[in-house]
Amino acid sequence: DAGVTQSPTHLIKTRGQHVTLRCSPISGHKSVSWYQQVLGQGPQFIFQYYEKEERGRGNFPDRFSARQFPNYSSELNVNALLLGDSALYLCASSVGQSNQPQHFGDGTRLSIL
Amino acid sequence: SQQGEEDPQALSIQEGENATMNCSYKTSINNLQWYRQNSGRGLVHLILIRSNEREKHSGRLRVTLDTSKKSSSLLITASRAADTASYFCATDLIQGAQKLVFGQGTRLTINP
């Protein structure tokens, strides 16, 4: 079975641009979460979506937004990119029930010039 | 702010030795999870331990949880070169969202 897939794997943008990152969850998983991992740090929670509804939002500015589609895939959008947005963006899926693990994709490496 | 703190930040041992990593956290949790991350890759789920459990095993991995001390440990026995990676603990807080709060990780190096 396919794991969590993310696209693109790498992306280079300049300050002020916007970016859209995509995630396909494991088949049967209804929950998708997004995390930002800056080099040398642990991942930081950005959003969780379950059944197309936002369930949680981390401490990120409104430049960050996301949505989940009827097939449970998800997009993360970031507007007005800043140098500090350079990071590995990780998507994780789960069945959405309590006490279930999250399964991560390999991430999108975003570099802002 | 980080909920979990791993200790040590870096650990280097010889192949075949055991590796122990510790994690402390600050608030009540629903469960605690350990993940492994190879350089530049995604996180691989290792073990989930619920707040009402004290110990769990999976192959060469042993995880303990002490909710009174708000701490957990991950033991890897008979380490192999392939175990070289960063290890993170993540707490799933008692909230509506399935939000994992990660520590900064322990960088484990296994020397052949």
Coordinates of C-alpha atoms in Angstrom, one line a residue:
Chain A
D1 CA 0.0 0.0 0.0
A2 CA 1.2 3.5 -0.8
G3 CA 2.2 5.7 2.1
V4 CA 1.7 9.4 2.5
T5 CA 2.8 11.1 -0.7
Q6 CA 3.8 14.8 -0.9
S7 CA 4.6 17.0 -3.9
P8 CA 6.7 18.6 -4.9
T9 CA 9.8 17.2 -3.1
H10 CA 11.8 20.4 -3.4
L11 CA 10.8 24.0 -4.2
I12 CA 12.6 27.2 -4.5
K13 CA 10.7 30.5 -4.2
T14 CA 11.6 34.2 -3.6
R15 CA 10.3 36.5 -0.9
G16 CA 6.8 37.7 -1.4
Q17 CA 5.7 34.8 -3.6
H18 CA 3.1 32.2 -2.7
V19 CA 3.3 28.4 -2.6
T20 CA 1.0 25.5 -2.7
L21 CA 2.1 22.1 -1.2
R22 CA 0.1 18.9 -1.8
C23 CA -0.5 15.8 0.3
S24 CA -2.2 12.5 -0.4
P25 CA -3.0 10.5 2.7
I26 CA -2.8 6.7 3.1
S27 CA -5.9 5.1 1.7
G28 CA -8.7 5.0 4.4
H29 CA -7.2 7.8 6.4
K30 CA -9.5 10.7 6.9
S31 CA -7.3 13.0 8.9
V32 CA -4.4 15.1 7.5
S33 CA -2.1 17.2 9.6
W34 CA 0.7 19.7 8.5
Y35 CA 3.9 20.4 10.3
Q36 CA 6.8 22.7 9.7
Q37 CA 10.3 21.6 10.6
V38 CA 13.1 24.1 10.6
L39 CA 16.6 22.7 10.4
G40 CA 17.8 21.4 13.7
Q41 CA 14.4 21.6 15.4
G42 CA 11.5 19.2 15.9
P43 CA 8.3 19.6 13.8
Q44 CA 5.8 22.3 14.7
F45 CA 2.1 21.7 14.2
I46 CA 0.4 23.9 11.7
F47 CA -3.0 22.5 10.9
Q48 CA -5.2 19.4 11.3
Y49 CA -8.1 18.6 9.0
Y50 CA -10.6 15.8 9.5
E51 CA -13.5 15.0 7.1
K52 CA -12.7 18.3 5.3
E53 CA -13.1 20.4 8.5
E54 CA -10.3 22.2 10.3
R55 CA -9.8 20.6 13.7
G56 CA -6.8 22.4 15.0
R57 CA -4.5 25.3 14.1
G58 CA -1.0 25.9 15.5
N59 CA 0.6 29.3 16.2
F60 CA 1.2 30.3 12.6
P61 CA 0.2 33.6 10.9
D62 CA -2.8 33.9 8.6
R63 CA -0.4 33.7 5.7
F64 CA -0.7 30.0 6.2
S65 CA -3.9 28.3 5.1
A66 CA -5.0 24.8 4.2
R67 CA -7.9 22.8 3.0
Q68 CA -8.9 19.2 2.6
F69 CA -10.7 17.8 -0.4
P70 CA -13.5 15.1 -0.6
N71 CA -10.9 12.5 -1.4
Y72 CA -9.1 13.5 1.8
S73 CA -6.1 14.9 0.0
S74 CA -4.9 18.3 1.3
E75 CA -3.2 21.5 0.2
L76 CA -1.1 23.8 2.3
N77 CA -0.9 27.4 1.0
V78 CA 1.6 30.0 2.2
N79 CA 1.3 33.6 1.0
A80 CA 3.8 36.5 1.1
L81 CA 6.7 34.1 1.7
L82 CA 9.4 35.2 4.1
L83 CA 13.0 33.9 4.4
G84 CA 11.9 32.3 7.7
D85 CA 9.5 30.1 5.9
S86 CA 12.4 28.1 4.6
A87 CA 11.8 24.6 6.1
L88 CA 10.8 21.0 5.6
Y89 CA 7.0 20.8 5.4
L90 CA 5.6 17.5 6.5
C91 CA 2.2 16.0 6.0
A92 CA 0.9 13.3 8.2
S93 CA -2.3 11.2 7.9
S94 CA -4.2 9.1 10.4
V95 CA -7.5 7.4 10.8
G96 CA -8.4 10.4 13.0
Q97 CA -9.3 8.4 16.1
S98 CA -7.8 9.0 19.5
N99 CA -4.7 7.1 20.4
Q100 CA -3.8 6.3 16.8
P101 CA -0.4 7.0 15.3
Q102 CA 0.2 9.6 12.6
H103 CA 2.1 8.5 9.4
F104 CA 4.3 11.0 7.8
G105 CA 5.3 11.7 4.2
D106 CA 8.9 12.6 3.2
G107 CA 8.0 16.2 3.1
T108 CA 8.5 19.2 0.8
R109 CA 11.8 21.1 1.2
L110 CA 11.0 24.8 0.7
S111 CA 13.8 27.2 0.2
I112 CA 13.1 31.0 0.1
L113 CA 15.7 33.2 -1.6
Chain B
S1 CA 7.3 26.6 22.8
Q2 CA 8.3 22.9 22.9
Q3 CA 6.3 20.6 25.1
G4 CA 8.9 17.8 25.1
E5 CA 12.6 17.9 25.9
E6 CA 14.8 15.1 24.8
D7 CA 18.0 14.2 26.6
P8 CA 20.7 13.8 25.5
Q9 CA 20.7 16.1 22.5
A10 CA 23.3 13.8 20.9
L11 CA 24.5 10.3 21.6
S12 CA 27.3 8.3 20.0
I13 CA 27.8 4.6 20.8
Q14 CA 29.4 1.5 19.4
E15 CA 27.4 -1.0 17.4
G16 CA 25.9 -3.7 19.6
E17 CA 25.6 -1.4 22.6
N18 CA 22.2 -0.2 24.0
A19 CA 21.0 3.3 23.5
T20 CA 18.7 5.1 25.9
M21 CA 17.0 8.4 25.2
N22 CA 14.8 10.3 27.6
C23 CA 11.9 12.7 27.1
S24 CA 10.3 15.1 29.6
Y25 CA 7.1 17.0 29.0
K26 CA 5.1 19.6 30.9
T27 CA 1.3 19.1 30.7
S28 CA -1.1 16.2 30.9
I29 CA -1.1 13.9 27.8
N30 CA -3.4 11.5 26.0
N31 CA -0.5 9.5 24.7
L32 CA 3.2 9.8 23.9
Q33 CA 4.8 8.7 20.6
W34 CA 8.3 8.1 19.5
Y35 CA 9.5 8.7 15.9
R36 CA 12.7 8.2 14.0
Q37 CA 13.9 10.5 11.3
N38 CA 16.7 9.8 8.9
S39 CA 18.5 12.8 7.5
G40 CA 16.2 15.0 5.4
R41 CA 13.4 12.4 5.3
G42 CA 10.0 12.1 6.9
L43 CA 9.3 10.7 10.3
V44 CA 8.8 7.0 10.9
H45 CA 6.4 6.0 13.7
L46 CA 8.0 3.7 16.2
I47 CA 5.8 3.2 19.3
L48 CA 2.7 4.9 20.8
I49 CA 2.2 4.5 24.5
R50 CA -1.1 5.6 26.1
S51 CA -1.2 7.6 29.3
N52 CA -2.5 4.6 31.3
E53 CA 0.3 2.3 30.1
R54 CA 3.7 2.1 31.8
E55 CA 5.8 0.0 29.3
K56 CA 5.7 -1.1 25.7
H57 CA 7.9 -3.3 23.6
S58 CA 8.4 -3.6 19.8
G59 CA 11.2 -5.7 18.6
R60 CA 14.5 -4.2 19.9
L61 CA 12.6 -1.1 21.2
R62 CA 11.4 -0.6 24.8
V63 CA 9.4 2.5 25.9
T64 CA 8.5 3.4 29.4
L65 CA 6.2 6.2 30.6
D66 CA 6.0 7.7 34.0
T67 CA 3.1 10.2 34.1
S68 CA 3.9 11.2 37.7
K69 CA 7.3 12.4 36.6
K70 CA 6.0 13.5 33.2
S71 CA 8.8 11.5 31.5
S72 CA 9.4 8.7 29.0
S73 CA 12.4 6.8 27.9
L74 CA 13.2 4.9 24.7
L75 CA 15.7 2.0 24.8
I76 CA 17.2 0.5 21.7
T77 CA 18.9 -2.8 22.4
A78 CA 21.8 -4.3 20.4
S79 CA 22.1 -1.2 18.2
R80 CA 23.0 -1.4 14.5
A81 CA 24.5 1.1 12.1
A82 CA 21.1 1.4 10.5
D83 CA 19.7 2.9 13.8
T84 CA 21.7 6.0 13.2
A85 CA 19.0 8.8 13.0
S86 CA 17.3 11.5 15.0
Y87 CA 14.7 10.3 17.5
F88 CA 11.8 12.5 18.6
C89 CA 9.2 12.1 21.3
A90 CA 5.9 13.7 20.6
T91 CA 3.0 14.2 23.0
D92 CA -0.6 14.1 22.0
L93 CA -2.4 16.5 24.3
I94 CA -5.8 16.0 25.8
Q95 CA -7.6 18.3 23.3
G96 CA -10.0 18.0 20.4
A97 CA -7.3 18.1 17.7
Q98 CA -4.9 15.3 17.1
K99 CA -2.0 17.7 17.5
L100 CA 1.5 16.3 18.2
V101 CA 3.9 18.5 20.1
F102 CA 7.5 17.4 19.4
G103 CA 10.7 17.9 21.3
Q104 CA 14.0 18.9 19.6
G105 CA 15.2 15.3 19.2
T106 CA 18.2 13.2 20.1
R107 CA 20.7 12.6 17.3
L108 CA 21.9 9.0 17.7
T109 CA 25.1 7.9 15.9
I110 CA 26.0 4.2 15.9
N111 CA 29.7 3.6 15.2
P112 CA 30.7 0.3 13.4

